PDB file of C-alpha atoms in Angstrom:
ATOM      1  CA  MET A 281       2.279   2.779  25.589  1.00 42.00           C
ATOM      2  CA  ASN A 282       5.796   3.487  24.400  1.00 39.00           C
ATOM      3  CA  TYR A 283       7.690   1.006  22.260  1.00 42.00           C
ATOM      4  CA  THR A 284      10.920   2.942  21.730  1.00 41.00           C
ATOM      5  CA  GLY A 285      10.627   5.959  23.977  1.00 39.00           C
ATOM      6  CA  ASP A 286      10.223   8.208  20.932  1.00 45.00           C
ATOM      7  CA  GLU A 287       6.633   7.311  20.194  1.00 53.00           C
ATOM      8  CA  MET A 288       3.609   9.275  21.351  1.00 70.00           C
ATOM      9  CA  ASP A 289       1.488   8.198  24.311  1.00 81.00           C
ATOM     10  CA  LEU A 290      -1.825   6.505  23.447  1.00 81.00           C
ATOM     11  CA  LYS A 291      -3.798   9.350  25.040  1.00 87.00           C
ATOM     12  CA  ASP A 292      -1.959  11.904  22.890  1.00 92.00           C
ATOM     13  CA  ILE A 293      -2.479   9.794  19.782  1.00 94.00           C
ATOM     14  CA  LYS A 294      -6.219   9.537  20.489  1.00 94.00           C
ATOM     15  CA  LYS A 295      -6.478  13.323  20.780  1.00 94.00           C
ATOM     16  CA  LYS A 296      -4.591  13.874  17.535  1.00 95.00           C
ATOM     17  CA  VAL A 297      -6.568  11.209  15.673  1.00 97.00           C
ATOM     18  CA  LYS A 298      -9.861  12.675  16.911  1.00 96.00           C
ATOM     19  CA  LYS A 299      -8.926  16.115  15.554  1.00 96.00           C
ATOM     20  CA  SER A 300      -8.184  14.649  12.122  1.00 95.00           C
ATOM     21  CA  MET A 301     -11.598  12.965  11.699  1.00 96.00           C
ATOM     22  CA  ASP A 302     -15.283  13.715  11.639  1.00 94.00           C
ATOM     23  CA  LYS A 303     -17.389  12.205  14.439  1.00 95.00           C
ATOM     24  CA  GLN A 304     -18.652   9.238  12.415  1.00 96.00           C
ATOM     25  CA  ARG A 305     -15.142   8.226  11.355  1.00 96.00           C
ATOM     26  CA  TYR A 306     -13.796   8.628  14.884  1.00 97.00           C
ATOM     27  CA  ASP A 307     -16.643   6.523  16.314  1.00 97.00           C
ATOM     28  CA  HIS A 308     -15.750   3.820  13.772  1.00 97.00           C
ATOM     29  CA  THR A 309     -12.079   4.142  14.715  1.00 98.00           C
ATOM     30  CA  LYS A 310     -12.832   3.663  18.415  1.00 97.00           C
ATOM     31  CA  GLY A 311     -14.960   0.650  17.531  1.00 98.00           C
ATOM     32  CA  VAL A 312     -12.082  -0.896  15.585  1.00 98.00           C
ATOM     33  CA  MET A 313      -9.628  -0.118  18.387  1.00 97.00           C
ATOM     34  CA  TYR A 314     -11.699  -1.867  21.069  1.00 97.00           C
ATOM     35  CA  THR A 315     -12.697  -4.744  18.786  1.00 98.00           C
ATOM     36  CA  ALA A 316      -9.017  -5.256  17.943  1.00 98.00           C
ATOM     37  CA  GLY A 317      -8.277  -5.420  21.660  1.00 98.00           C
ATOM     38  CA  CYS A 318     -10.946  -8.103  22.123  1.00 98.00           C
ATOM     39  CA  LEU A 319      -9.661 -10.123  19.163  1.00 98.00           C
ATOM     40  CA  ALA A 320      -6.144  -9.830  20.542  1.00 98.00           C
ATOM     41  CA  MET A 321      -7.320 -11.338  23.838  1.00 98.00           C
ATOM     42  CA  ALA A 322      -9.070 -14.157  21.991  1.00 97.00           C
ATOM     43  CA  ASN A 323      -5.919 -14.929  20.012  1.00 97.00           C
ATOM     44  CA  GLU A 324      -3.343 -14.402  22.786  1.00 97.00           C
ATOM     45  CA  TYR A 325      -1.863 -11.369  21.027  1.00 98.00           C
ATOM     46  CA  PRO A 326      -0.569  -8.224  22.807  1.00 97.00           C
ATOM     47  CA  ILE A 327      -3.667  -6.139  23.489  1.00 97.00           C
ATOM     48  CA  ASP A 328      -2.026  -2.706  23.569  1.00 95.00           C
ATOM     49  CA  LYS A 329      -0.327  -3.287  20.224  1.00 96.00           C
ATOM     50  CA  ALA A 330      -3.595  -4.365  18.581  1.00 97.00           C
ATOM     51  CA  MET A 331      -5.477  -1.385  20.040  1.00 97.00           C
ATOM     52  CA  LEU A 332      -2.846   1.061  18.799  1.00 97.00           C
ATOM     53  CA  ALA A 333      -3.030  -0.420  15.301  1.00 98.00           C
ATOM     54  CA  GLY A 334      -6.819  -0.197  15.427  1.00 98.00           C
ATOM     55  CA  LEU A 335      -6.680   3.436  16.544  1.00 98.00           C
ATOM     56  CA  LEU A 336      -4.435   4.384  13.628  1.00 98.00           C
ATOM     57  CA  HIS A 337      -5.812   2.148  10.878  1.00 98.00           C
ATOM     58  CA  ASP A 338      -7.805   4.992   9.258  1.00 98.00           C
ATOM     59  CA  CYS A 339      -5.485   7.887  10.149  1.00 98.00           C
ATOM     60  CA  ALA A 340      -5.294   8.923   6.467  1.00 97.00           C
ATOM     61  CA  LYS A 341      -8.964   8.361   5.681  1.00 96.00           C
ATOM     62  CA  CYS A 342     -10.021  12.003   5.878  1.00 96.00           C
ATOM     63  CA  ILE A 343      -7.181  13.634   3.957  1.00 96.00           C
ATOM     64  CA  PRO A 344      -7.883  14.689   0.340  1.00 97.00           C
ATOM     65  CA  ASN A 345      -7.461  11.977  -2.271  1.00 97.00           C
ATOM     66  CA  ASN A 346      -4.784  13.896  -4.172  1.00 96.00           C
ATOM     67  CA  GLU A 347      -2.736  13.994  -0.964  1.00 97.00           C
ATOM     68  CA  LYS A 348      -3.090  10.236  -0.573  1.00 97.00           C
ATOM     69  CA  ILE A 349      -1.694   9.777  -4.077  1.00 97.00           C
ATOM     70  CA  ASP A 350       1.116  12.271  -3.433  1.00 97.00           C
ATOM     71  CA  ILE A 351       2.118  10.524  -0.190  1.00 97.00           C
ATOM     72  CA  CYS A 352       2.333   7.157  -1.923  1.00 97.00           C
ATOM     73  CA  ARG A 353       4.309   8.512  -4.873  1.00 96.00           C
ATOM     74  CA  LYS A 354       6.683  10.430  -2.601  1.00 97.00           C
ATOM     75  CA  HIS A 355       7.473   7.216  -0.713  1.00 97.00           C
ATOM     76  CA  ASP A 356       7.702   4.998  -3.822  1.00 97.00           C
ATOM     77  CA  ILE A 357       4.672   2.957  -2.791  1.00 96.00           C
ATOM     78  CA  LEU A 358       3.182   0.986  -5.670  1.00 93.00           C
ATOM     79  CA  VAL A 359      -0.219   2.364  -6.721  1.00 93.00           C
ATOM     80  CA  SER A 360      -2.424   0.160  -8.893  1.00 90.00           C
ATOM     81  CA  GLN A 361      -4.711   1.429 -11.625  1.00 90.00           C
ATOM     82  CA  VAL A 362      -7.716   0.478  -9.492  1.00 90.00           C
ATOM     83  CA  GLU A 363      -6.327   2.677  -6.705  1.00 93.00           C
ATOM     84  CA  LEU A 364      -5.685   5.578  -9.081  1.00 93.00           C
ATOM     85  CA  ASP A 365      -9.266   5.289 -10.310  1.00 91.00           C
ATOM     86  CA  ASN A 366     -10.516   5.002  -6.712  1.00 91.00           C
ATOM     87  CA  PRO A 367      -7.941   6.921  -4.633  1.00 94.00           C
ATOM     88  CA  GLY A 368      -9.960   6.516  -1.450  1.00 92.00           C
ATOM     89  CA  LEU A 369      -8.550   2.991  -1.381  1.00 92.00           C
ATOM     90  CA  LEU A 370      -5.104   4.488  -0.816  1.00 96.00           C
ATOM     91  CA  HIS A 371      -5.944   5.548   2.734  1.00 97.00           C
ATOM     92  CA  ALA A 372      -4.414   2.296   3.974  1.00 98.00           C
ATOM     93  CA  LYS A 373      -1.050   2.751   2.250  1.00 98.00           C
ATOM     94  CA  ALA A 374      -0.962   6.475   2.989  1.00 98.00           C
ATOM     95  CA  GLY A 375      -2.009   5.694   6.561  1.00 98.00           C
ATOM     96  CA  MET A 376       1.049   3.512   7.020  1.00 98.00           C
ATOM     97  CA  VAL A 377       3.211   6.521   6.122  1.00 98.00           C
ATOM     98  CA  LEU A 378       1.282   8.937   8.349  1.00 97.00           C
ATOM     99  CA  ALA A 379       1.423   6.522  11.284  1.00 97.00           C
ATOM    100  CA  GLU A 380       5.196   6.534  11.034  1.00 97.00           C
ATOM    101  CA  GLU A 381       5.737  10.213  10.226  1.00 96.00           C
ATOM    102  CA  GLU A 382       2.925  11.947  12.131  1.00 95.00           C
ATOM    103  CA  TYR A 383       2.476   9.553  15.059  1.00 96.00           C
ATOM    104  CA  GLN A 384       6.060   8.263  15.406  1.00 94.00           C
ATOM    105  CA  ILE A 385       5.080   4.598  15.115  1.00 96.00           C
ATOM    106  CA  THR A 386       8.141   2.446  14.463  1.00 95.00           C
ATOM    107  CA  ASP A 387       6.728  -1.042  15.060  1.00 97.00           C
ATOM    108  CA  PRO A 388       6.775  -2.765  11.635  1.00 98.00           C
ATOM    109  CA  ASP A 389       3.849  -5.050  12.541  1.00 98.00           C
ATOM    110  CA  ILE A 390       1.590  -2.088  13.337  1.00 98.00           C
ATOM    111  CA  LEU A 391       2.614  -0.251  10.175  1.00 98.00           C
ATOM    112  CA  HIS A 392       2.051  -3.331   8.019  1.00 98.00           C
ATOM    113  CA  SER A 393      -1.386  -4.028   9.531  1.00 98.00           C
ATOM    114  CA  ILE A 394      -2.450  -0.480   8.607  1.00 98.00           C
ATOM    115  CA  LYS A 395      -1.137  -0.925   5.060  1.00 98.00           C
ATOM    116  CA  VAL A 396      -3.125  -4.116   4.349  1.00 98.00           C
ATOM    117  CA  HIS A 397      -6.301  -3.537   6.354  1.00 98.00           C
ATOM    118  CA  THR A 398      -8.558  -2.880   3.345  1.00 95.00           C
ATOM    119  CA  THR A 399      -7.379  -5.383   0.728  1.00 95.00           C
ATOM    120  CA  GLY A 400      -5.787  -7.978   2.950  1.00 97.00           C
ATOM    121  CA  GLU A 401      -2.711  -9.822   1.762  1.00 96.00           C
ATOM    122  CA  PRO A 402      -1.800 -13.487   1.258  1.00 97.00           C
ATOM    123  CA  GLY A 403      -0.162 -14.936   4.370  1.00 96.00           C
ATOM    124  CA  MET A 404      -1.178 -12.201   6.792  1.00 98.00           C
ATOM    125  CA  ASN A 405       0.257 -12.320  10.299  1.00 98.00           C
ATOM    126  CA  MET A 406      -2.026 -12.278  13.354  1.00 98.00           C
ATOM    127  CA  LEU A 407      -2.085  -8.496  13.770  1.00 98.00           C
ATOM    128  CA  ASP A 408      -2.883  -8.044  10.071  1.00 98.00           C
ATOM    129  CA  LYS A 409      -5.848 -10.395  10.469  1.00 98.00           C
ATOM    130  CA  ILE A 410      -7.001  -8.757  13.697  1.00 98.00           C
ATOM    131  CA  ILE A 411      -7.164  -5.281  12.131  1.00 98.00           C
ATOM    132  CA  PHE A 412      -8.649  -6.554   8.856  1.00 98.00           C
ATOM    133  CA  VAL A 413     -11.439  -8.339  10.735  1.00 98.00           C
ATOM    134  CA  ALA A 414     -11.976  -5.662  13.409  1.00 98.00           C
ATOM    135  CA  ASP A 415     -12.493  -3.055  10.680  1.00 98.00           C
ATOM    136  CA  TYR A 416     -15.339  -5.165   9.272  1.00 98.00           C
ATOM    137  CA  ILE A 417     -17.117  -6.283  12.445  1.00 98.00           C
ATOM    138  CA  GLU A 418     -16.794  -3.349  14.865  1.00 98.00           C
ATOM    139  CA  PRO A 419     -20.069  -2.459  16.634  1.00 96.00           C
ATOM    140  CA  TYR A 420     -21.009   0.487  14.392  1.00 95.00           C
ATOM    141  CA  ARG A 421     -21.019  -1.745  11.321  1.00 94.00           C
ATOM    142  CA  ASN A 422     -24.539  -3.002  10.647  1.00 92.00           C
ATOM    143  CA  LYS A 423     -25.143  -3.366   6.905  1.00 89.00           C
ATOM    144  CA  ALA A 424     -22.934  -6.218   5.743  1.00 91.00           C
ATOM    145  CA  VAL A 425     -24.467  -9.593   4.973  1.00 92.00           C
ATOM    146  CA  ASN A 426     -23.530 -12.505   7.235  1.00 95.00           C
ATOM    147  CA  LEU A 427     -22.323 -10.049   9.889  1.00 97.00           C
ATOM    148  CA  ASP A 428     -23.494 -12.122  12.865  1.00 96.00           C
ATOM    149  CA  ALA A 429     -21.856 -15.251  11.439  1.00 97.00           C
ATOM    150  CA  ILE A 430     -18.620 -13.365  10.745  1.00 98.00           C
ATOM    151  CA  ARG A 431     -18.578 -11.930  14.272  1.00 98.00           C
ATOM    152  CA  TYR A 432     -18.895 -15.474  15.617  1.00 97.00           C
ATOM    153  CA  LEU A 433     -16.128 -16.742  13.324  1.00 97.00           C
ATOM    154  CA  ALA A 434     -13.884 -13.838  14.333  1.00 98.00           C
ATOM    155  CA  PHE A 435     -13.701 -15.221  17.866  1.00 98.00           C
ATOM    156  CA  THR A 436     -13.659 -18.910  16.962  1.00 97.00           C
ATOM    157  CA  ASP A 437     -11.613 -19.193  13.729  1.00 96.00           C
ATOM    158  CA  ILE A 438     -10.145 -15.894  12.536  1.00 97.00           C
ATOM    159  CA  ASP A 439      -8.918 -17.378   9.232  1.00 96.00           C
ATOM    160  CA  LYS A 440     -12.472 -18.401   8.357  1.00 96.00           C
ATOM    161  CA  ALA A 441     -13.632 -14.909   9.284  1.00 97.00           C
ATOM    162  CA  VAL A 442     -11.022 -13.430   6.922  1.00 97.00           C
ATOM    163  CA  LEU A 443     -12.175 -15.703   4.105  1.00 97.00           C
ATOM    164  CA  GLN A 444     -15.857 -14.939   4.653  1.00 97.00           C
ATOM    165  CA  ILE A 445     -15.175 -11.193   4.652  1.00 98.00           C
ATOM    166  CA  LEU A 446     -13.215 -11.478   1.401  1.00 97.00           C
ATOM    167  CA  ASN A 447     -15.923 -13.650  -0.157  1.00 96.00           C
ATOM    168  CA  ASP A 448     -18.701 -11.228   0.794  1.00 97.00           C
ATOM    169  CA  THR A 449     -16.689  -8.166  -0.247  1.00 96.00           C
ATOM    170  CA  ILE A 450     -15.956  -9.609  -3.694  1.00 96.00           C
ATOM    171  CA  ASN A 451     -19.612 -10.602  -4.161  1.00 96.00           C
ATOM    172  CA  TYR A 452     -20.740  -7.101  -3.122  1.00 95.00           C
ATOM    173  CA  LEU A 453     -18.324  -5.383  -5.512  1.00 94.00           C
ATOM    174  CA  ASN A 454     -19.338  -7.690  -8.344  1.00 95.00           C
ATOM    175  CA  LYS A 455     -23.029  -6.924  -7.801  1.00 94.00           C
ATOM    176  CA  LYS A 456     -22.269  -3.202  -7.861  1.00 92.00           C
ATOM    177  CA  ALA A 457     -20.032  -3.652 -10.928  1.00 91.00           C
ATOM    178  CA  ASN A 458     -17.241  -1.967  -8.960  1.00 90.00           C
ATOM    179  CA  PRO A 459     -13.584  -2.762  -9.682  1.00 89.00           C
ATOM    180  CA  ILE A 460     -11.835  -5.228  -7.388  1.00 90.00           C
ATOM    181  CA  ASP A 461      -8.244  -4.706  -6.353  1.00 90.00           C
ATOM    182  CA  GLY A 462      -6.006  -7.522  -7.574  1.00 92.00           C
ATOM    183  CA  ILE A 463      -4.531  -7.995  -4.104  1.00 94.00           C
ATOM    184  CA  THR A 464      -7.998  -8.669  -2.716  1.00 95.00           C
ATOM    185  CA  LEU A 465      -8.478 -11.456  -5.259  1.00 96.00           C
ATOM    186  CA  LYS A 466      -5.054 -12.920  -4.512  1.00 96.00           C
ATOM    187  CA  THR A 467      -5.809 -12.794  -0.793  1.00 97.00           C
ATOM    188  CA  TYR A 468      -9.163 -14.522  -1.312  1.00 96.00           C
ATOM    189  CA  ASN A 469      -7.577 -17.287  -3.385  1.00 95.00           C
ATOM    190  CA  PHE A 470      -4.834 -17.754  -0.794  1.00 96.00           C
ATOM    191  CA  TYR A 471      -7.259 -18.149   2.120  1.00 96.00           C
ATOM    192  CA  LYS A 472      -9.623 -20.280   0.048  1.00 94.00           C
ATOM    193  CA  THR A 473      -6.849 -22.853  -0.328  1.00 92.00           C
ATOM    194  CA  GLN A 474      -5.986 -22.583   3.372  1.00 86.00           C
ATOM    195  CA  THR A 475      -9.485 -22.658   4.818  1.00 76.00           C
ATOM    196  CA  ASN A 476     -12.653 -24.642   4.232  1.00 63.00           C
ATOM    197  CA  LEU A 477     -15.501 -22.145   3.947  1.00 55.00           C
ATOM    198  CA  LYS A 478     -18.801 -23.735   4.933  1.00 48.00           C
TER     199      LYS A 478
END
């Protein structure tokens, strides 16, 4: 799976990713990778590209939080106050950098899908939506409300799945009195105007 000739082979990437994660995180990562491949098939999107994005979506998850902050600052990536207070959220933005620097990924769609996979973003492209949804519905996930309904929507109307995930995430964070990233709210409002949630 080479896009430019300079990038690593998928098998090599899997080995490197596995070494950087604990077993639970790697199991989740594999689940996202294969779910992304299935969603790609359902939406006539290149399967190998979606699987590679899924494999790398959490590549920065297990690095220390201070390193996540340092990576973002070094690359002039905007860090919100919510992210500074909860630096674990920065694994998506830091992951975009690691995917490019450590795994030689040059495809801008893959890098962008990694960057926005936790908060979403208004006007996401298909790969962004595939990784955002796959991260939420992969087989090892079992605690979220409405999970069966969202899994159905994921393969029938991915925009509605995105909206339902955002809706449920915001409700969950509100109940826990946890801060909500402003981008998540903007993304929810964007898809609420685009999609009729039933």
